Amino acid sequence: MARVLVVGGSYGGLGAAFALARQADGHRVTLMSGTDRFVYRPSLPHVAVGLREPGKVGRPLAPALARRNLEFVHDAAQEIDPEKRRVVGRKGEYRYDFLVLAPGVDPDWSALPGAPERMHTLLWMDDAVRLREAIARFNGGAVVVGVQREGAVLCPVYELPLLLDAELARRGLRGRTTIQVYSYEETPLALGGPSTSARAAEVLRRRRIGFVGGTQATRVEPDRVRLEHGAELEADLLVIIPAYRGKPVVKGLGGLRKDGMVPVDDHLRHSRYEEVYVVGDTVASDGPKTGRMAQQQGRAAAANILAALQGRRPCARYTSEYLCLLDLGAGGGLGFVRRPSPGRGRPKTYLSLSGRPLSWAKTLLERYHLSRLGPGG
Ligand SMILES: Cc1cc2nc3c(=O)[nH]c(=O)nc-3n(C[C@H](O)[C@H](O)[C@H](O)COP(=O)(O)OP(=O)(O)OC[C@H]3O[C@@H](n4cnc5c(N)ncnc54)[C@H](O)[C@@H]3O)c2cc1C
């Protein structure tokens, strides 16, 4: 009986664990996570503006895993010792024959000096709840939402201000509020190709949301954010998506990229340790990263582990498209599909649509993801 240890209870880890559960009969599959809940991060902008309750966009991991005969350990990995094939956690030590690493990333604020207490971000539920409280207190003024270079999540940078626009209009505050977005992208949502970017630019223009492209913040001050090339934006409410860096726990693997991310081959396998697979945001890939990519990587890693368990060579390669669905607030939606996903060749836009059905699609996707993990609680 082989022991497969999956570290991380989000898209990447669950993608791998659920795929293993379907076929790894007779082997022991354990998922270890520092948090005991899955959080549906695409809904964090909705939590921030009060359209979702925090408790409704997450699910406890233990029952969802137990239903699939997977073992769950609520423990945070502190160190990986690939030579001895073991992971040291806070509560104990876990041995493995195969390891799937999906611990996500940490924010990297090192390039942004200033007054961090004045600033919000939107990476996890705590951030969303803190921002929600600030938005509830907000009584009009200047709002700025931006993303730093190497910030690998772009869609909420546009979704949040659009949802906020609708919410502030509902509260009668939009007339005395300015909303601005800054991004390292030259044009809004350039990631989705020219047609998507043109749609996004039109929506921002119509909703009176300013856009400053090709830049990032260099300093946060109590009432403003300074951007590259001397520009600055006044900000009473400031939300920044930071650059990403790898989690300290992966250091034991060695050979990391400068930003602490882990390089892998097309099979998601570590170059030195064949039994170690790395998936999700932790992978040293270029361009934006998404939950869908993490999930598909998790499934590919699982297929390769199953092949190895049957004495075959790994055969599943990670290929993925980049899919983005945005709720624009006020009933609108926007979505696009690009292939391949960023950093994997010259991408082409396969679909770029806007309209109410896209917003419904976003809600349906949320329900689908959460329902796979069982009832709320
Ligand atoms: C606001 C926002 C909106 C987004 N919207 C979308 C969207 O619409 N569509 C989309 O596809 N993607 C979206 N994304 C991106 C997506 O959420 C991430 O790409 C995805 O969550 C990455 O999954 P992951 O499994 O690699 O890691 P993460 O989601 O970062 O999860 C890491 C997991 O590992 C656990 N962990 C961390 N350290 C340890 C440790 N030392 N030991 C044990 N466990 C550990 C954590 O508790 C967590 O369970 C969004 C992201 C944000 C922030």
Short mmCIF file of C-alpha atoms and ligand atoms in Angstrom, two decimals:
data_model
loop_
_atom_site.label_atom_id
_atom_site.label_comp_id
_atom_site.label_asym_id
_atom_site.label_seq_id
_atom_site.Cartn_x
_atom_site.Cartn_y
_atom_site.Cartn_z
CA MET A 1 0.00 0.00 0.00
CA ALA A 2 1.47 3.36 -1.08
CA ARG A 3 1.05 6.53 0.97
CA VAL A 4 0.09 9.62 -1.00
CA LEU A 5 0.23 12.89 0.92
CA VAL A 6 -1.42 16.00 -0.49
CA VAL A 7 -0.52 19.32 1.16
CA GLY A 8 -3.12 22.08 0.67
CA GLY A 9 -6.91 22.09 0.89
CA SER A 10 -7.84 24.35 -1.98
CA TYR A 11 -8.21 23.99 -5.76
CA GLY A 12 -4.90 22.25 -6.43
CA GLY A 13 -4.90 19.92 -3.44
CA LEU A 14 -8.57 19.00 -3.78
CA GLY A 15 -8.23 18.53 -7.56
CA ALA A 16 -5.49 15.97 -6.90
CA ALA A 17 -7.12 14.32 -3.88
CA PHE A 18 -10.57 13.89 -5.49
CA ALA A 19 -9.01 12.42 -8.64
CA LEU A 20 -6.93 10.01 -6.54
CA ALA A 21 -10.00 9.04 -4.50
CA ARG A 22 -11.73 7.81 -7.63
CA GLN A 23 -8.95 5.39 -8.59
CA ALA A 24 -6.38 4.87 -5.86
CA ASP A 25 -8.10 1.83 -4.33
CA GLY A 26 -5.93 0.07 -1.81
CA HIS A 27 -3.64 3.06 -1.31
CA ARG A 28 -3.71 5.57 1.50
CA VAL A 29 -4.44 9.14 0.43
CA THR A 30 -4.16 11.87 3.06
CA LEU A 31 -4.87 15.56 2.59
CA MET A 32 -3.13 17.87 5.01
CA SER A 33 -4.18 21.47 5.29
CA GLY A 34 -3.36 24.32 7.63
CA THR A 35 -6.97 25.49 7.39
CA ASP A 36 -9.93 23.18 7.86
CA ARG A 37 -12.18 24.90 5.32
CA PHE A 38 -12.18 25.31 1.58
CA VAL A 39 -12.77 28.96 0.66
CA TYR A 40 -14.26 29.75 -2.73
CA ARG A 41 -11.96 32.68 -3.44
CA PRO A 42 -13.74 33.91 -6.61
CA SER A 43 -16.57 35.06 -4.32
CA LEU A 44 -14.36 37.18 -2.06
CA PRO A 45 -15.25 40.40 -3.95
CA HIS A 46 -18.93 39.57 -3.27
CA VAL A 47 -18.20 39.08 0.42
CA ALA A 48 -16.37 42.43 0.49
CA VAL A 49 -19.32 44.37 -0.93
CA GLY A 50 -21.88 42.50 1.19
CA LEU A 51 -23.44 40.35 -1.56
CA ARG A 52 -22.39 37.08 0.13
CA GLU A 53 -22.09 36.12 3.76
CA PRO A 54 -18.59 34.93 4.74
CA GLY A 55 -19.87 31.60 6.05
CA LYS A 56 -21.66 30.81 2.78
CA VAL A 57 -18.66 30.75 0.47
CA GLY A 58 -16.68 28.07 2.23
CA ARG A 59 -17.11 24.41 3.20
CA PRO A 60 -15.50 22.28 5.90
CA LEU A 61 -12.93 19.94 4.41
CA ALA A 62 -13.23 16.93 6.74
CA PRO A 63 -16.73 15.70 5.71
CA ALA A 64 -16.08 16.29 1.99
CA LEU A 65 -12.92 14.20 2.21
CA ALA A 66 -14.44 11.51 4.44
CA ARG A 67 -17.24 10.97 1.91
CA ARG A 68 -14.55 10.04 -0.63
CA ASN A 69 -12.63 7.80 1.80
CA LEU A 70 -9.81 10.31 2.01
CA GLU A 71 -8.03 10.98 5.24
CA PHE A 72 -7.87 14.58 6.47
CA VAL A 73 -5.21 16.02 8.74
CA HIS A 74 -5.69 19.55 10.02
CA ASP A 75 -2.06 20.54 10.38
CA ALA A 76 0.30 23.07 8.83
CA ALA A 77 3.43 21.70 7.18
CA GLN A 78 6.56 23.33 8.56
CA GLU A 79 9.25 21.54 6.62
CA ILE A 80 9.63 19.11 3.76
CA ASP A 81 12.43 16.59 3.90
CA PRO A 82 12.44 15.06 0.41
CA GLU A 83 15.46 12.85 1.07
CA LYS A 84 13.62 11.06 3.88
CA ARG A 85 10.24 11.44 2.17
CA ARG A 86 8.58 13.09 5.11
CA VAL A 87 6.74 16.30 5.91
CA VAL A 88 7.06 17.77 9.36
CA GLY A 89 3.93 19.50 10.62
CA ARG A 90 3.11 21.38 13.81
CA LYS A 91 1.35 18.34 15.22
CA GLY A 92 3.38 15.49 13.82
CA GLU A 93 5.42 13.97 11.07
CA TYR A 94 3.93 12.50 7.89
CA ARG A 95 5.70 9.99 5.65
CA TYR A 96 4.88 9.56 1.98
CA ASP A 97 5.68 7.59 -1.11
CA PHE A 98 4.21 10.31 -3.31
CA LEU A 99 3.76 13.94 -2.37
CA VAL A 100 1.52 16.55 -3.99
CA LEU A 101 2.32 20.07 -2.88
CA ALA A 102 -0.36 22.74 -3.24
CA PRO A 103 0.17 25.20 -0.39
CA GLY A 104 -0.46 28.32 -2.51
CA VAL A 105 1.63 31.46 -2.13
CA ASP A 106 2.34 34.32 0.25
CA PRO A 107 1.87 37.99 -0.55
CA ASP A 108 5.10 39.87 -1.17
CA TRP A 109 4.80 43.45 0.09
CA SER A 110 8.56 44.04 0.19
CA ALA A 111 8.55 46.35 -2.85
CA LEU A 112 5.78 48.53 -1.44
CA PRO A 113 6.93 50.69 1.48
CA GLY A 114 4.70 53.13 3.28
CA ALA A 115 1.64 52.79 5.41
CA PRO A 116 0.33 49.24 5.06
CA GLU A 117 -2.26 49.81 7.80
CA ARG A 118 -4.00 52.20 5.37
CA MET A 119 -4.27 49.54 2.75
CA HIS A 120 -6.54 46.61 2.07
CA THR A 121 -6.00 43.50 0.05
CA LEU A 122 -8.30 40.69 -1.09
CA LEU A 123 -6.56 37.34 -1.00
CA TRP A 124 -8.34 35.44 1.75
CA MET A 125 -11.51 35.57 3.81
CA ASP A 126 -9.93 37.66 6.59
CA ASP A 127 -9.03 40.30 4.01
CA ALA A 128 -12.54 40.25 2.56
CA VAL A 129 -14.15 40.64 5.99
CA ARG A 130 -11.85 43.54 6.92
CA LEU A 131 -12.57 45.22 3.59
CA ARG A 132 -16.30 44.62 4.02
CA GLU A 133 -16.18 46.50 7.32
CA ALA A 134 -14.30 49.38 5.69
CA ILE A 135 -16.80 49.50 2.81
CA ALA A 136 -19.69 49.51 5.30
CA ARG A 137 -18.09 52.54 7.04
CA PHE A 138 -17.23 54.27 3.76
CA ASN A 139 -19.19 57.46 3.28
CA GLY A 140 -17.92 58.65 -0.11
CA GLY A 141 -14.48 59.76 -1.25
CA ALA A 142 -11.73 58.33 -3.44
CA VAL A 143 -11.49 54.58 -4.04
CA VAL A 144 -8.43 52.99 -5.68
CA VAL A 145 -8.09 49.32 -6.59
CA GLY A 146 -4.81 48.12 -8.08
CA VAL A 147 -2.52 45.22 -8.75
CA GLN A 148 1.27 44.97 -8.42
CA ARG A 149 3.47 43.43 -11.10
CA GLU A 150 3.79 39.70 -10.36
CA GLY A 151 0.34 39.90 -8.78
CA ALA A 152 -1.01 36.76 -10.38
CA VAL A 153 -4.72 37.42 -9.99
CA LEU A 154 -6.28 40.00 -12.26
CA CYS A 155 -10.02 39.46 -12.65
CA PRO A 156 -10.98 40.72 -9.15
CA VAL A 157 -9.01 43.91 -9.83
CA TYR A 158 -11.81 44.80 -12.25
CA GLU A 159 -14.67 42.94 -10.62
CA LEU A 160 -14.31 44.58 -7.20
CA PRO A 161 -14.58 48.21 -8.40
CA LEU A 162 -17.54 47.34 -10.62
CA LEU A 163 -19.37 45.62 -7.77
CA LEU A 164 -18.47 48.54 -5.54
CA ASP A 165 -19.83 50.99 -8.10
CA ALA A 166 -23.20 49.20 -8.00
CA GLU A 167 -23.18 48.97 -4.20
CA LEU A 168 -22.29 52.62 -3.67
CA ALA A 169 -24.97 53.67 -6.18
CA ARG A 170 -27.47 51.61 -4.17
CA ARG A 171 -26.41 53.46 -1.01
CA GLY A 172 -26.63 56.86 -2.73
CA LEU A 173 -22.88 57.45 -2.35
CA ARG A 174 -21.70 57.06 -5.94
CA GLY A 175 -22.18 60.76 -6.73
CA ARG A 176 -19.57 61.72 -4.16
CA THR A 177 -17.15 58.89 -4.89
CA THR A 178 -14.43 58.50 -7.51
CA ILE A 179 -13.24 55.00 -8.40
CA GLN A 180 -9.90 54.33 -10.11
CA VAL A 181 -8.16 51.14 -11.13
CA TYR A 182 -4.43 50.81 -11.77
CA SER A 183 -2.74 47.81 -13.30
CA TYR A 184 0.49 46.73 -14.92
CA GLU A 185 -1.65 45.81 -17.92
CA GLU A 186 -1.53 48.52 -20.58
CA THR A 187 -5.28 48.28 -21.22
CA PRO A 188 -8.02 46.95 -18.91
CA LEU A 189 -8.18 43.16 -18.84
CA ALA A 190 -5.65 42.94 -21.67
CA LEU A 191 -5.14 39.37 -20.48
CA GLY A 192 -8.38 38.42 -22.26
CA GLY A 193 -7.16 39.65 -25.64
CA PRO A 194 -8.08 42.81 -27.57
CA SER A 195 -11.82 42.13 -27.86
CA THR A 196 -12.20 41.45 -24.13
CA SER A 197 -10.08 44.47 -23.27
CA ALA A 198 -12.23 46.70 -25.47
CA ARG A 199 -15.36 45.42 -23.69
CA ALA A 200 -13.78 45.98 -20.28
CA ALA A 201 -12.67 49.51 -21.24
CA GLU A 202 -16.18 50.32 -22.41
CA VAL A 203 -17.75 49.04 -19.17
CA LEU A 204 -15.30 51.03 -17.04
CA ARG A 205 -15.95 54.17 -19.09
CA ARG A 206 -19.73 53.75 -18.86
CA ARG A 207 -19.55 53.24 -15.12
CA ARG A 208 -17.20 56.23 -14.66
CA ILE A 209 -14.31 54.14 -13.35
CA GLY A 210 -10.88 55.53 -14.23
CA PHE A 211 -8.04 53.30 -15.46
CA VAL A 212 -4.30 53.89 -15.18
CA GLY A 213 -2.38 51.23 -17.12
CA GLY A 214 1.24 50.08 -17.38
CA THR A 215 2.07 50.92 -13.80
CA GLN A 216 2.19 49.73 -10.22
CA ALA A 217 2.31 51.31 -6.79
CA THR A 218 5.68 52.32 -5.36
CA ARG A 219 4.56 53.70 -2.02
CA VAL A 220 1.43 53.88 0.12
CA GLU A 221 0.81 57.08 2.08
CA PRO A 222 -1.96 57.84 4.54
CA ASP A 223 -4.20 59.53 1.95
CA ARG A 224 -2.73 58.48 -1.40
CA VAL A 225 -0.85 55.86 -3.36
CA ARG A 226 2.22 56.76 -5.38
CA LEU A 227 2.63 55.04 -8.74
CA GLU A 228 5.63 54.57 -11.02
CA HIS A 229 6.84 57.59 -13.01
CA GLY A 230 5.77 60.08 -10.35
CA ALA A 231 1.99 59.73 -10.72
CA GLU A 232 -0.18 59.51 -7.61
CA LEU A 233 -3.81 58.79 -6.82
CA GLU A 234 -5.73 60.08 -3.83
CA ALA A 235 -7.20 57.19 -1.88
CA ASP A 236 -9.60 57.13 1.05
CA LEU A 237 -10.14 53.44 0.41
CA LEU A 238 -7.23 51.55 -1.13
CA VAL A 239 -7.19 47.89 -2.18
CA ILE A 240 -4.04 46.33 -3.63
CA ILE A 241 -3.40 42.84 -4.95
CA PRO A 242 0.27 42.21 -4.15
CA ALA A 243 3.06 40.37 -5.91
CA TYR A 244 3.23 36.69 -5.01
CA ARG A 245 6.11 34.70 -3.56
CA GLY A 246 6.50 31.02 -2.73
CA LYS A 247 5.66 29.71 0.74
CA PRO A 248 8.65 29.12 3.04
CA VAL A 249 7.60 25.50 3.50
CA VAL A 250 8.72 24.53 -0.03
CA LYS A 251 12.32 25.65 0.61
CA GLY A 252 13.41 22.13 1.56
CA LEU A 253 12.97 21.06 -2.08
CA GLY A 254 15.77 23.36 -3.29
CA GLY A 255 16.10 24.66 -6.85
CA LEU A 256 13.43 27.32 -6.35
CA ARG A 257 12.89 30.27 -8.66
CA LYS A 258 13.98 33.68 -7.34
CA ASP A 259 10.44 34.38 -6.11
CA GLY A 260 10.40 31.11 -4.15
CA MET A 261 8.10 29.27 -6.58
CA VAL A 262 8.81 25.65 -7.53
CA PRO A 263 9.82 24.75 -11.11
CA VAL A 264 8.21 21.55 -12.43
CA ASP A 265 8.18 19.65 -15.73
CA ASP A 266 5.11 19.26 -17.95
CA HIS A 267 4.00 16.34 -15.78
CA LEU A 268 4.05 18.66 -12.72
CA ARG A 269 6.94 16.67 -11.34
CA HIS A 270 9.84 18.15 -9.41
CA SER A 271 13.08 17.96 -11.40
CA ARG A 272 15.08 16.26 -8.66
CA TYR A 273 12.52 14.30 -6.65
CA GLU A 274 10.41 12.19 -9.01
CA GLU A 275 7.84 11.33 -6.37
CA VAL A 276 7.14 15.00 -5.61
CA TYR A 277 4.48 16.82 -7.64
CA VAL A 278 3.73 20.51 -7.30
CA VAL A 279 0.47 22.10 -8.44
CA GLY A 280 -1.44 25.37 -8.29
CA ASP A 281 -0.22 28.86 -7.49
CA THR A 282 3.03 27.43 -6.02
CA VAL A 283 4.22 26.37 -9.49
CA ALA A 284 6.88 28.60 -11.06
CA SER A 285 4.82 29.58 -14.10
CA ASP A 286 4.56 32.97 -15.75
CA GLY A 287 1.46 35.11 -15.93
CA PRO A 288 -1.76 35.00 -13.95
CA LYS A 289 -2.79 31.93 -12.00
CA THR A 290 -6.28 30.63 -11.42
CA GLY A 291 -8.18 28.05 -9.46
CA ARG A 292 -9.12 26.28 -12.65
CA MET A 293 -5.46 25.94 -13.60
CA ALA A 294 -4.64 24.66 -10.11
CA GLN A 295 -7.46 22.11 -10.27
CA GLN A 296 -6.37 20.85 -13.70
CA GLN A 297 -2.78 20.60 -12.53
CA GLY A 298 -3.94 18.65 -9.48
CA ARG A 299 -5.80 16.20 -11.72
CA ALA A 300 -2.79 15.76 -14.02
CA ALA A 301 -0.51 15.12 -11.03
CA ALA A 302 -3.01 12.54 -9.71
CA ALA A 303 -3.11 10.76 -13.10
CA ASN A 304 0.69 10.56 -13.09
CA ILE A 305 0.81 9.19 -9.55
CA LEU A 306 -1.80 6.58 -10.48
CA ALA A 307 0.32 5.64 -13.51
CA ALA A 308 3.41 5.29 -11.31
CA LEU A 309 1.46 3.13 -8.86
CA GLN A 310 0.66 0.82 -11.79
CA GLY A 311 4.30 0.76 -12.88
CA ARG A 312 3.77 3.05 -15.88
CA ARG A 313 5.58 6.24 -16.86
CA PRO A 314 3.76 9.52 -16.14
CA CYS A 315 1.72 10.44 -19.19
CA ALA A 316 -0.61 13.28 -18.15
CA ARG A 317 0.67 16.68 -19.14
CA TYR A 318 -0.82 19.86 -17.86
CA THR A 319 -2.61 21.76 -20.58
CA SER A 320 -5.17 24.33 -19.70
CA GLU A 321 -7.13 27.23 -20.92
CA TYR A 322 -7.53 30.47 -19.05
CA LEU A 323 -11.16 31.07 -18.20
CA CYS A 324 -12.35 34.22 -16.50
CA LEU A 325 -15.91 35.11 -15.50
CA LEU A 326 -16.64 38.50 -14.02
CA ASP A 327 -19.75 39.69 -12.27
CA LEU A 328 -19.96 43.35 -13.28
CA GLY A 329 -22.64 44.19 -10.74
CA ALA A 330 -25.99 45.70 -11.74
CA GLY A 331 -26.86 42.42 -13.52
CA GLY A 332 -23.96 42.49 -16.00
CA GLY A 333 -21.29 39.90 -16.65
CA LEU A 334 -18.22 39.38 -18.81
CA GLY A 335 -16.24 36.28 -19.63
CA PHE A 336 -13.52 34.96 -21.87
CA VAL A 337 -11.57 31.81 -22.65
CA ARG A 338 -7.95 31.93 -23.77
CA ARG A 339 -5.80 29.01 -24.84
CA PRO A 340 -3.27 28.02 -23.79
CA SER A 341 -3.09 29.45 -20.31
CA PRO A 342 -0.60 32.28 -19.80
CA GLY A 343 3.09 31.44 -20.03
CA ARG A 344 2.50 28.34 -22.16
CA GLY A 345 2.76 29.65 -25.69
CA ARG A 346 1.06 32.29 -27.80
CA PRO A 347 -2.49 32.57 -26.46
CA LYS A 348 -5.60 33.01 -28.57
CA THR A 349 -8.99 34.19 -27.37
CA TYR A 350 -11.62 31.54 -28.12
CA LEU A 351 -14.57 33.25 -26.56
CA SER A 352 -15.27 36.75 -25.28
CA LEU A 353 -18.81 37.59 -24.23
CA SER A 354 -20.63 40.05 -22.06
CA GLY A 355 -24.20 40.27 -20.75
CA ARG A 356 -26.43 39.07 -17.97
CA PRO A 357 -25.98 35.29 -18.64
CA LEU A 358 -22.28 35.63 -17.80
CA SER A 359 -23.15 36.87 -14.34
CA TRP A 360 -25.56 33.90 -13.92
CA ALA A 361 -22.77 31.58 -15.12
CA LYS A 362 -20.52 32.94 -12.39
CA THR A 363 -23.16 32.20 -9.74
CA LEU A 364 -23.76 28.70 -11.15
CA LEU A 365 -20.03 27.98 -11.06
CA GLU A 366 -19.90 29.04 -7.42
CA ARG A 367 -22.81 26.71 -6.58
CA TYR A 368 -21.21 23.86 -8.49
CA HIS A 369 -17.86 24.18 -6.70
CA LEU A 370 -19.44 24.46 -3.27
CA SER A 371 -21.94 21.66 -3.85
CA ARG A 372 -19.07 19.26 -4.70
CA LEU A 373 -17.92 19.78 -1.14
CA GLY A 374 -21.32 19.14 0.40
CA PRO A 375 -23.67 21.24 2.52
CA GLY A 376 -22.58 24.50 4.15
CA GLY A 377 -21.67 24.86 7.76
C1 LIG B 1 -10.12 37.54 -4.89
C2 LIG B 1 -9.76 36.40 -5.76
C3 LIG B 1 -10.59 36.03 -6.80
C4 LIG B 1 -10.26 34.97 -7.63
N1 LIG B 1 -11.11 34.63 -8.64
C5 LIG B 1 -10.85 33.54 -9.38
C6 LIG B 1 -11.78 33.11 -10.38
O1 LIG B 1 -12.82 33.74 -10.59
N2 LIG B 1 -11.50 31.98 -11.05
C7 LIG B 1 -10.36 31.25 -10.82
O2 LIG B 1 -10.17 30.21 -11.47
N3 LIG B 1 -9.44 31.66 -9.93
C8 LIG B 1 -9.66 32.77 -9.20
N4 LIG B 1 -8.75 33.20 -8.27
C9 LIG B 1 -7.45 32.49 -8.16
C10 LIG B 1 -7.57 31.23 -7.35
O3 LIG B 1 -8.29 31.46 -6.17
C11 LIG B 1 -6.19 30.67 -7.03
O4 LIG B 1 -5.46 30.55 -8.24
C12 LIG B 1 -6.34 29.31 -6.37
O5 LIG B 1 -7.00 29.45 -5.13
C13 LIG B 1 -4.99 28.63 -6.17
O6 LIG B 1 -5.23 27.39 -5.62
P1 LIG B 1 -4.10 26.56 -4.86
O7 LIG B 1 -4.72 25.24 -4.54
O8 LIG B 1 -2.85 26.60 -5.64
O9 LIG B 1 -3.75 27.37 -3.53
P2 LIG B 1 -4.57 28.21 -2.49
O10 LIG B 1 -5.95 28.49 -2.95
O11 LIG B 1 -3.71 29.36 -2.13
O12 LIG B 1 -4.69 27.26 -1.24
C14 LIG B 1 -3.60 26.82 -0.49
C15 LIG B 1 -4.07 25.78 0.49
O13 LIG B 1 -2.94 25.24 1.18
C16 LIG B 1 -3.12 25.39 2.58
N5 LIG B 1 -1.79 25.63 3.14
C17 LIG B 1 -1.01 26.71 2.99
N6 LIG B 1 0.18 26.53 3.61
C18 LIG B 1 0.11 25.30 4.16
C19 LIG B 1 1.01 24.53 4.94
N7 LIG B 1 2.22 25.00 5.29
N8 LIG B 1 0.63 23.31 5.35
C20 LIG B 1 -0.59 22.80 5.03
N9 LIG B 1 -1.48 23.50 4.30
C21 LIG B 1 -1.13 24.72 3.86
C22 LIG B 1 -4.07 26.56 2.74
O14 LIG B 1 -4.72 26.52 3.99
C23 LIG B 1 -5.01 26.31 1.56
O15 LIG B 1 -5.93 25.30 1.89
C24 LIG B 1 -9.05 34.25 -7.42
C25 LIG B 1 -8.20 34.61 -6.37
C26 LIG B 1 -8.54 35.68 -5.56
C27 LIG B 1 -7.61 36.06 -4.43
#
